Amino acid sequence: MGLKYIETIKSVLLFVLVMISVALTFTIWTYTPNHETLDSAKTIDISIAEKKKVEQLITPYKAIYRNDVLRGTHEEVRLNELFEEMKDWSIRDLTLEREQFTKERVDELMNADQSLLLYYFGEVPFRIFENVIPVQDGNIPEGTFDRLVVTRLADQIEMHFINRKHEYYYTSTVSVPQLKRTEDFFLTWANELDVYEKVLGNTIAYLAIPQNKLTINQNMYYQEEITPTRFRDALFSDPNAVRRSQIGTVQEEYADNHALMTIDMQTKQLNYVYPSAESNEISIPSELLYQSIDFINEHGGWTDDYRYVYMNPITRYTRFKLFVEGLPVHSETKVSTEIVQQYGDGRVFRYTRPYYTFDATLLIERNLITLPSGVEVIEHMKRNPSVNLETIEDVIVGYIMQPDFDNRLFKLIPAWFYSVNGVWHHYDLEETGVARYGLG
């Protein structure tokens, strides 16, 4: 009887434990926290300017196309036309090739008729690029590229994704829904491009420059700024708890117990830091870029035409560059033309950016400026002992931004730039001095 009694107690206890377990499981599954209360106490929904899609931020800065002759463009309208045609394509069978990508290989691809080469400032992850052209493969590799060659053989179109830094490349086939329409597009589109000339060199960058002089707009804008308190409201969880301090005559600080935002009123730049979010873990490239874009989208931080130009997954660092009329804008002064971000543990660690804006309505003067041809620039470089032509990766047109603080003006002056090891330098044919501007 004693044993039967003990067994009965065990059965009852087991039944009770099972019922408790079921009740707890049901509670977890059906528990709904009061998100409205939590969110309203934690953040304020602030949209400073625009949100942007990934494909608006991941764009090439130049395209080269070979048909009867070598042609190319940096013009925004032409690049937009190209991607409007390519948006219906899809990528499949993305494959990492075993051999290194060489200068000879890129020359071979670009010597073929109907070959297209796209240039990107920063390394683009495939898992980001699928927002631009869909990838049909189920398992997209965590690779990156900064040059994209499109070739055609009979009715087959292929893409070659080149990573110049690590000298590897992926190939893929491309599904084109209307091949005849695409053929007609390239015939018409190519006729609108400038004639280009390839420059001999020892790198795999494929240096090609325009044969003729260029006419570029020189613009002047009023200086306009976004009130720093709008960034305070967007970046701090409780703006009412933020303390404001004046630091000297041109700086002020906003701080709470977790974060600090410094405002430089002379250079129109802010620096936000959240120290406890600092992380030394290496990030996954696609995740880092998605997180960086999402963070800026959360507060509508795309105040002008900023585009992705650089990423370092080791330091968790990304940069987005100001573009005007499709051209990158560099600065000769401390006035920055970049949004810089270090993404930390689950949130942004450091965020540095301008708070001025280049709204088109602020344009007060525009003049057409004629620049020397790319061929003239290269010939001048050959005679310049301070320039090693063999190390140059690209030569392009961009803007130099000159601020006039007294009259609250920004002047954008067209100029030639060249890249060595990912760093861009201003090249002035009338002066021997070379200024350096970092893009990577």
Short mmCIF file of C-alpha atoms in Angstrom, two decimals:
data_model
loop_
_atom_site.label_atom_id
_atom_site.label_comp_id
_atom_site.label_asym_id
_atom_site.label_seq_id
_atom_site.Cartn_x
_atom_site.Cartn_y
_atom_site.Cartn_z
CA MET A 1 0.00 0.00 0.00
CA GLY A 2 2.85 2.39 0.84
CA LEU A 3 4.43 1.95 -2.60
CA LYS A 4 1.08 2.46 -4.34
CA TYR A 5 0.55 5.65 -2.33
CA ILE A 6 3.98 6.97 -3.34
CA GLU A 7 3.31 6.19 -7.01
CA THR A 8 -0.02 8.01 -6.79
CA ILE A 9 1.73 11.11 -5.38
CA LYS A 10 4.34 10.95 -8.19
CA SER A 11 1.61 10.78 -10.81
CA VAL A 12 -0.19 13.77 -9.31
CA LEU A 13 3.05 15.80 -9.12
CA LEU A 14 3.95 14.90 -12.69
CA PHE A 15 0.50 15.97 -13.87
CA VAL A 16 0.81 19.28 -12.00
CA LEU A 17 4.28 19.94 -13.49
CA VAL A 18 3.05 19.17 -16.99
CA MET A 19 0.12 21.56 -16.57
CA ILE A 20 2.43 24.30 -15.26
CA SER A 21 4.73 23.78 -18.26
CA VAL A 22 1.79 24.00 -20.67
CA ALA A 23 0.54 27.15 -18.97
CA LEU A 24 3.98 28.82 -19.13
CA THR A 25 4.42 27.88 -22.78
CA PHE A 26 1.00 29.27 -23.63
CA THR A 27 1.81 32.47 -21.75
CA ILE A 28 5.06 32.94 -23.70
CA TRP A 29 3.39 32.28 -27.04
CA THR A 30 0.48 34.61 -26.36
CA TYR A 31 2.30 37.37 -24.42
CA THR A 32 2.10 40.74 -26.15
CA PRO A 33 4.12 43.57 -24.59
CA ASN A 34 2.72 47.06 -24.56
CA HIS A 35 4.79 48.30 -27.52
CA GLU A 36 2.92 51.58 -27.71
CA THR A 37 3.85 52.50 -24.16
CA LEU A 38 7.47 51.38 -24.52
CA ASP A 39 8.02 53.07 -27.87
CA SER A 40 6.46 56.36 -26.87
CA ALA A 41 8.74 56.56 -23.87
CA LYS A 42 11.85 55.52 -25.80
CA THR A 43 11.91 57.45 -29.08
CA ILE A 44 10.33 60.29 -30.96
CA ASP A 45 9.54 59.70 -34.63
CA ILE A 46 11.48 62.40 -36.48
CA SER A 47 11.99 62.49 -40.25
CA ILE A 48 14.50 65.21 -41.05
CA ALA A 49 14.52 64.82 -44.83
CA GLU A 50 14.22 61.77 -47.09
CA LYS A 51 14.39 58.03 -46.73
CA LYS A 52 16.10 56.22 -49.62
CA LYS A 53 16.01 52.80 -51.18
CA VAL A 54 19.21 50.77 -51.41
CA GLU A 55 19.30 51.03 -55.21
CA GLN A 56 19.37 54.84 -54.95
CA LEU A 57 22.55 54.69 -52.87
CA ILE A 58 24.44 51.92 -54.72
CA THR A 59 25.23 53.44 -58.10
CA PRO A 60 28.21 53.34 -60.49
CA TYR A 61 30.02 56.59 -61.15
CA LYS A 62 31.07 55.71 -64.70
CA ALA A 63 30.19 53.35 -67.55
CA ILE A 64 32.32 52.27 -70.52
CA TYR A 65 30.78 50.56 -73.55
CA ARG A 66 32.51 49.08 -76.60
CA ASN A 67 30.79 48.60 -79.89
CA ASP A 68 32.34 50.10 -83.00
CA VAL A 69 34.47 52.35 -80.77
CA LEU A 70 35.08 52.77 -77.05
CA ARG A 71 32.52 55.11 -75.51
CA GLY A 72 31.73 56.17 -71.98
CA THR A 73 29.80 58.44 -69.65
CA HIS A 74 29.63 59.81 -66.13
CA GLU A 75 26.33 61.59 -66.80
CA GLU A 76 23.58 60.76 -64.36
CA VAL A 77 20.85 60.75 -67.01
CA ARG A 78 22.70 58.14 -69.11
CA LEU A 79 23.42 55.89 -66.12
CA ASN A 80 19.77 56.11 -65.07
CA GLU A 81 18.69 55.11 -68.59
CA LEU A 82 21.01 52.10 -68.42
CA PHE A 83 19.65 50.81 -65.12
CA GLU A 84 16.09 51.42 -66.20
CA GLU A 85 16.81 48.91 -68.97
CA MET A 86 18.69 46.49 -66.69
CA LYS A 87 16.13 46.44 -63.87
CA ASP A 88 14.17 43.63 -65.59
CA TRP A 89 17.25 41.41 -65.86
CA SER A 90 18.00 38.69 -63.33
CA ILE A 91 21.25 37.03 -62.28
CA ARG A 92 21.69 33.27 -61.92
CA ASP A 93 24.47 30.70 -61.42
CA LEU A 94 26.75 33.10 -59.55
CA THR A 95 30.10 31.28 -59.41
CA LEU A 96 33.45 32.13 -57.82
CA GLU A 97 36.22 31.55 -60.37
CA ARG A 98 39.39 29.84 -59.19
CA GLU A 99 41.97 31.93 -61.02
CA GLN A 100 42.87 35.49 -60.07
CA PHE A 101 41.45 38.28 -62.15
CA THR A 102 44.26 39.90 -64.15
CA LYS A 103 44.80 42.99 -66.30
CA GLU A 104 44.96 40.72 -69.34
CA ARG A 105 41.58 39.23 -68.48
CA VAL A 106 39.80 42.59 -68.21
CA ASP A 107 41.42 43.70 -71.49
CA GLU A 108 40.18 40.51 -73.14
CA LEU A 109 36.62 41.09 -71.95
CA MET A 110 36.56 44.76 -72.92
CA ASN A 111 38.03 44.16 -76.38
CA ALA A 112 34.88 42.26 -77.34
CA ASP A 113 32.03 44.11 -79.02
CA GLN A 114 28.97 44.93 -76.91
CA SER A 115 30.95 44.79 -73.65
CA LEU A 116 30.00 47.09 -70.79
CA LEU A 117 32.10 48.08 -67.76
CA LEU A 118 30.63 49.73 -64.66
CA TYR A 119 32.82 51.47 -62.05
CA TYR A 120 31.88 51.66 -58.35
CA PHE A 121 33.64 53.69 -55.65
CA GLY A 122 33.14 51.15 -52.86
CA GLU A 123 32.97 47.37 -52.69
CA VAL A 124 29.36 46.29 -53.25
CA PRO A 125 28.12 43.10 -51.49
CA PHE A 126 26.06 40.74 -53.67
CA ARG A 127 23.34 40.66 -51.01
CA ILE A 128 23.06 44.43 -51.42
CA PHE A 129 23.27 44.38 -55.21
CA GLU A 130 20.27 42.05 -55.47
CA ASN A 131 18.19 45.16 -54.70
CA VAL A 132 19.46 46.58 -58.01
CA ILE A 133 19.29 43.44 -60.17
CA PRO A 134 17.58 40.37 -58.65
CA VAL A 135 19.65 37.23 -58.01
CA GLN A 136 17.76 33.99 -58.64
CA ASP A 137 20.21 31.77 -56.73
CA GLY A 138 18.88 30.51 -53.40
CA ASN A 139 22.21 30.91 -51.61
CA ILE A 140 23.76 34.30 -52.42
CA PRO A 141 27.47 34.44 -51.48
CA GLU A 142 28.81 37.03 -49.05
CA GLY A 143 31.21 38.43 -51.67
CA THR A 144 31.84 41.98 -52.88
CA PHE A 145 32.89 43.70 -56.11
CA ASP A 146 33.82 47.18 -57.35
CA ARG A 147 33.87 46.58 -61.11
CA LEU A 148 31.17 44.88 -63.17
CA VAL A 149 31.74 43.73 -66.75
CA VAL A 150 28.76 42.69 -68.88
CA THR A 151 29.58 40.66 -72.02
CA ARG A 152 27.59 39.00 -74.76
CA LEU A 153 28.31 35.85 -76.75
CA ALA A 154 25.59 35.01 -79.29
CA ASP A 155 22.33 35.03 -77.29
CA GLN A 156 24.06 34.56 -73.94
CA ILE A 157 24.74 37.54 -71.63
CA GLU A 158 27.22 37.13 -68.77
CA MET A 159 28.29 39.29 -65.86
CA HIS A 160 31.78 39.34 -64.33
CA PHE A 161 31.93 40.77 -60.80
CA ILE A 162 35.49 41.90 -60.06
CA ASN A 163 37.03 42.64 -56.67
CA ARG A 164 40.20 44.54 -57.57
CA LYS A 165 41.58 44.67 -54.04
CA HIS A 166 41.56 40.90 -53.55
CA GLU A 167 41.83 40.06 -57.28
CA TYR A 168 39.02 37.53 -57.32
CA TYR A 169 35.91 37.51 -59.46
CA TYR A 170 32.53 35.86 -59.84
CA THR A 171 30.77 35.08 -63.10
CA SER A 172 27.07 34.65 -63.72
CA THR A 173 24.62 34.26 -66.55
CA VAL A 174 21.88 36.83 -67.02
CA SER A 175 18.25 36.29 -67.89
CA VAL A 176 17.02 39.05 -70.20
CA PRO A 177 13.25 38.93 -70.83
CA GLN A 178 13.32 40.89 -74.11
CA LEU A 179 16.69 40.45 -75.80
CA LYS A 180 15.72 42.29 -78.99
CA ARG A 181 14.56 45.31 -77.01
CA THR A 182 17.84 45.27 -75.07
CA GLU A 183 19.83 45.13 -78.33
CA ASP A 184 17.94 48.13 -79.67
CA PHE A 185 18.44 50.01 -76.41
CA PHE A 186 22.24 49.64 -76.48
CA LEU A 187 22.45 50.69 -80.14
CA THR A 188 20.59 53.91 -79.36
CA TRP A 189 22.13 54.49 -75.93
CA ALA A 190 25.73 54.08 -77.14
CA ASN A 191 25.28 56.84 -79.72
CA GLU A 192 24.63 59.31 -76.89
CA LEU A 193 27.93 58.54 -75.14
CA ASP A 194 31.24 60.38 -75.46
CA VAL A 195 34.16 58.82 -77.29
CA TYR A 196 36.70 57.46 -74.80
CA GLU A 197 40.28 56.30 -75.06
CA LYS A 198 41.98 53.54 -73.10
CA VAL A 199 45.20 54.44 -71.29
CA LEU A 200 47.89 51.81 -71.01
CA GLY A 201 48.73 50.83 -67.44
CA ASN A 202 49.75 47.96 -65.20
CA THR A 203 46.62 47.77 -63.03
CA ILE A 204 43.37 45.84 -63.57
CA ALA A 205 41.36 49.06 -63.18
CA TYR A 206 40.96 49.58 -66.95
CA LEU A 207 41.72 53.29 -67.19
CA ALA A 208 39.63 54.96 -69.92
CA ILE A 209 39.17 58.70 -70.34
CA PRO A 210 37.15 61.04 -72.63
CA GLN A 211 38.86 62.18 -75.82
CA ASN A 212 37.16 65.57 -76.02
CA LYS A 213 36.84 68.58 -73.74
CA LEU A 214 33.99 68.53 -71.23
CA THR A 215 31.47 71.23 -70.36
CA ILE A 216 30.33 71.05 -66.74
CA ASN A 217 28.09 73.33 -64.68
CA GLN A 218 29.78 75.52 -62.08
CA ASN A 219 27.18 76.18 -59.37
CA MET A 220 26.76 78.56 -56.47
CA TYR A 221 24.31 77.92 -53.61
CA TYR A 222 23.11 79.77 -50.56
CA GLN A 223 24.25 78.13 -47.34
CA GLU A 224 21.21 76.59 -45.71
CA GLU A 225 21.27 74.47 -42.60
CA ILE A 226 19.03 72.05 -40.76
CA THR A 227 18.45 73.08 -37.17
CA PRO A 228 20.67 70.85 -34.96
CA THR A 229 17.81 70.37 -32.50
CA ARG A 230 16.07 68.25 -35.14
CA PHE A 231 19.01 65.84 -35.02
CA ARG A 232 18.87 66.00 -31.22
CA ASP A 233 15.22 64.96 -31.32
CA ALA A 234 15.98 62.17 -33.81
CA LEU A 235 19.11 60.70 -32.22
CA PHE A 236 18.40 60.88 -28.48
CA SER A 237 15.84 58.56 -26.91
CA ASP A 238 14.42 61.33 -24.70
CA PRO A 239 15.12 64.83 -26.06
CA ASN A 240 13.69 66.37 -22.89
CA ALA A 241 16.51 64.80 -20.88
CA VAL A 242 19.25 66.19 -23.14
CA ARG A 243 21.54 68.88 -21.69
CA ARG A 244 22.82 71.65 -23.99
CA SER A 245 26.19 73.35 -23.39
CA GLN A 246 27.98 76.11 -25.28
CA ILE A 247 31.66 75.28 -25.97
CA GLY A 248 33.52 78.40 -27.07
CA THR A 249 32.08 80.56 -29.83
CA VAL A 250 31.54 77.99 -32.60
CA GLN A 251 30.69 74.74 -30.80
CA GLU A 252 27.88 73.40 -28.69
CA GLU A 253 27.16 70.03 -27.11
CA TYR A 254 24.02 67.99 -26.50
CA ALA A 255 24.31 65.13 -24.02
CA ASP A 256 22.35 62.74 -21.85
CA ASN A 257 23.59 59.86 -19.69
CA HIS A 258 24.27 57.67 -22.75
CA ALA A 259 25.26 59.76 -25.77
CA LEU A 260 26.98 62.99 -26.81
CA MET A 261 26.41 65.13 -29.91
CA THR A 262 28.88 67.90 -30.74
CA ILE A 263 27.93 70.66 -33.18
CA ASP A 264 30.53 72.68 -35.09
CA MET A 265 28.65 75.79 -36.18
CA GLN A 266 31.45 77.00 -38.45
CA THR A 267 31.89 73.84 -40.54
CA LYS A 268 28.20 72.90 -40.22
CA GLN A 269 29.08 69.43 -38.98
CA LEU A 270 27.79 67.25 -36.15
CA ASN A 271 29.46 64.33 -34.39
CA TYR A 272 27.24 61.91 -32.45
CA VAL A 273 28.71 59.14 -30.29
CA TYR A 274 27.10 56.41 -28.16
CA PRO A 275 30.14 55.04 -26.24
CA SER A 276 28.60 51.86 -24.80
CA ALA A 277 27.78 50.61 -28.33
CA GLU A 278 31.45 50.39 -29.37
CA SER A 279 32.32 46.99 -30.82
CA ASN A 280 35.55 45.35 -32.01
CA GLU A 281 33.84 42.46 -33.77
CA ILE A 282 34.36 42.16 -37.50
CA SER A 283 31.08 42.75 -39.30
CA ILE A 284 29.57 40.99 -42.30
CA PRO A 285 29.77 43.44 -45.26
CA SER A 286 26.14 43.17 -46.38
CA GLU A 287 24.82 43.42 -42.80
CA LEU A 288 27.02 46.43 -42.08
CA LEU A 289 25.80 48.29 -45.15
CA TYR A 290 22.16 47.42 -44.50
CA GLN A 291 22.47 48.58 -40.87
CA SER A 292 24.15 51.83 -41.90
CA ILE A 293 21.48 52.62 -44.48
CA ASP A 294 18.64 51.64 -42.13
CA PHE A 295 19.99 53.88 -39.37
CA ILE A 296 19.98 56.96 -41.61
CA ASN A 297 16.58 56.04 -43.01
CA GLU A 298 15.17 55.85 -39.48
CA HIS A 299 15.48 59.62 -39.13
CA GLY A 300 15.22 60.54 -42.83
CA GLY A 301 18.84 61.66 -42.83
CA TRP A 302 19.39 61.82 -46.61
CA THR A 303 19.34 65.62 -46.73
CA ASP A 304 20.97 65.68 -50.19
CA ASP A 305 22.15 63.25 -52.87
CA TYR A 306 24.53 61.11 -50.81
CA ARG A 307 25.80 57.80 -52.21
CA TYR A 308 27.75 54.87 -50.85
CA VAL A 309 31.51 55.12 -51.53
CA TYR A 310 33.41 53.08 -48.91
CA MET A 311 33.14 50.35 -46.31
CA ASN A 312 35.55 48.64 -43.90
CA PRO A 313 33.96 45.62 -42.16
CA ILE A 314 36.94 45.27 -39.81
CA THR A 315 36.40 48.72 -38.28
CA ARG A 316 32.62 48.63 -38.97
CA TYR A 317 32.99 51.87 -40.91
CA THR A 318 30.94 53.23 -43.84
CA ARG A 319 31.02 56.45 -45.87
CA PHE A 320 28.43 58.13 -48.07
CA LYS A 321 29.57 60.94 -50.37
CA LEU A 322 27.70 64.06 -51.47
CA PHE A 323 26.95 64.12 -55.21
CA VAL A 324 25.66 67.05 -57.24
CA GLU A 325 24.46 66.52 -60.82
CA GLY A 326 25.92 63.03 -60.68
CA LEU A 327 29.45 64.15 -59.71
CA PRO A 328 31.22 63.59 -56.36
CA VAL A 329 31.84 66.70 -54.27
CA HIS A 330 35.21 67.12 -52.51
CA SER A 331 36.22 69.81 -50.06
CA GLU A 332 39.41 71.87 -49.78
CA THR A 333 38.50 72.94 -46.24
CA LYS A 334 37.30 71.36 -43.00
CA VAL A 335 33.73 71.52 -44.31
CA SER A 336 32.90 67.85 -44.85
CA THR A 337 31.02 66.44 -47.84
CA GLU A 338 30.52 62.97 -46.34
CA ILE A 339 28.27 61.09 -43.95
CA VAL A 340 30.52 58.80 -41.91
CA GLN A 341 29.30 56.04 -39.65
CA GLN A 342 30.72 53.39 -37.32
CA TYR A 343 28.10 50.82 -36.48
CA GLY A 344 28.47 49.28 -33.05
CA ASP A 345 26.84 46.54 -31.00
CA GLY A 346 23.19 46.62 -32.05
CA ARG A 347 23.17 50.34 -32.82
CA VAL A 348 25.30 53.14 -34.21
CA PHE A 349 28.48 53.91 -32.24
CA ARG A 350 29.65 57.04 -34.07
CA TYR A 351 27.86 59.22 -36.63
CA THR A 352 29.53 62.25 -38.25
CA ARG A 353 27.87 64.32 -40.94
CA PRO A 354 27.15 67.81 -42.34
CA TYR A 355 23.93 69.55 -41.41
CA TYR A 356 23.96 72.01 -44.32
CA THR A 357 21.86 71.27 -47.39
CA PHE A 358 22.13 71.75 -51.16
CA ASP A 359 18.45 72.06 -51.95
CA ALA A 360 18.00 72.88 -55.65
CA THR A 361 15.92 75.92 -54.71
CA LEU A 362 19.05 77.42 -53.12
CA LEU A 363 20.93 77.55 -56.46
CA ILE A 364 21.60 81.21 -57.25
CA GLU A 365 24.17 81.03 -60.06
CA ARG A 366 25.14 78.54 -62.78
CA ASN A 367 27.82 78.83 -65.46
CA LEU A 368 29.12 76.32 -67.99
CA ILE A 369 32.83 75.64 -67.56
CA THR A 370 35.00 73.90 -70.18
CA LEU A 371 37.50 71.39 -68.79
CA PRO A 372 40.47 69.90 -70.67
CA SER A 373 39.87 66.47 -72.16
CA GLY A 374 40.93 63.36 -70.32
CA VAL A 375 43.59 62.82 -72.99
CA GLU A 376 45.08 66.26 -72.22
CA VAL A 377 45.12 65.43 -68.51
CA ILE A 378 46.95 62.14 -69.11
CA GLU A 379 49.50 63.82 -71.41
CA HIS A 380 50.14 66.44 -68.73
CA MET A 381 50.56 63.71 -66.11
CA LYS A 382 53.18 61.98 -68.27
CA ARG A 383 55.31 65.12 -68.02
CA ASN A 384 54.71 65.55 -64.29
CA PRO A 385 57.48 63.92 -62.20
CA SER A 386 55.27 63.89 -59.08
CA VAL A 387 52.75 61.53 -60.73
CA ASN A 388 53.38 57.85 -61.46
CA LEU A 389 50.97 56.99 -64.24
CA GLU A 390 51.41 53.26 -63.67
CA THR A 391 49.77 53.50 -60.24
CA ILE A 392 46.71 55.51 -61.30
CA GLU A 393 43.43 53.60 -61.02
CA ASP A 394 41.08 56.13 -62.58
CA VAL A 395 40.75 59.73 -63.74
CA ILE A 396 37.34 61.41 -63.44
CA VAL A 397 35.58 64.75 -63.14
CA GLY A 398 34.21 65.96 -59.81
CA TYR A 399 33.47 69.12 -57.86
CA ILE A 400 35.56 71.10 -55.40
CA MET A 401 33.39 72.81 -52.80
CA GLN A 402 34.54 76.28 -51.74
CA PRO A 403 32.58 77.83 -48.85
CA ASP A 404 32.19 81.59 -48.49
CA PHE A 405 31.25 81.97 -44.83
CA ASP A 406 31.01 85.77 -44.90
CA ASN A 407 28.34 85.73 -47.61
CA ARG A 408 26.86 82.35 -46.64
CA LEU A 409 27.60 80.78 -50.02
CA PHE A 410 28.87 77.45 -51.35
CA LYS A 411 30.62 77.38 -54.72
CA LEU A 412 31.04 74.11 -56.63
CA ILE A 413 33.91 74.20 -59.12
CA PRO A 414 34.39 71.39 -61.70
CA ALA A 415 37.84 69.79 -61.69
CA TRP A 416 39.77 66.66 -62.62
CA PHE A 417 40.63 64.01 -60.01
CA TYR A 418 42.71 60.86 -60.10
CA SER A 419 42.83 57.85 -57.78
CA VAL A 420 45.82 55.98 -56.34
CA ASN A 421 45.19 53.15 -53.85
CA GLY A 422 41.60 54.27 -53.42
CA VAL A 423 42.51 57.86 -52.47
CA TRP A 424 41.40 60.67 -54.74
CA HIS A 425 43.66 63.63 -55.61
CA HIS A 426 42.75 66.89 -57.31
CA TYR A 427 44.81 67.41 -60.46
CA ASP A 428 45.26 71.01 -61.60
CA LEU A 429 46.96 71.38 -64.98
CA GLU A 430 47.88 74.99 -64.18
CA GLU A 431 49.61 74.13 -60.91
CA THR A 432 52.03 71.40 -59.91
CA GLY A 433 50.56 70.99 -56.44
CA VAL A 434 48.27 68.05 -55.82
CA ALA A 435 45.57 68.09 -53.14
CA ARG A 436 44.31 64.88 -51.56
CA TYR A 437 40.70 63.95 -50.79
CA GLY A 438 39.81 60.63 -49.23
CA LEU A 439 37.16 58.37 -50.72
CA GLY A 440 38.57 55.22 -49.22
#
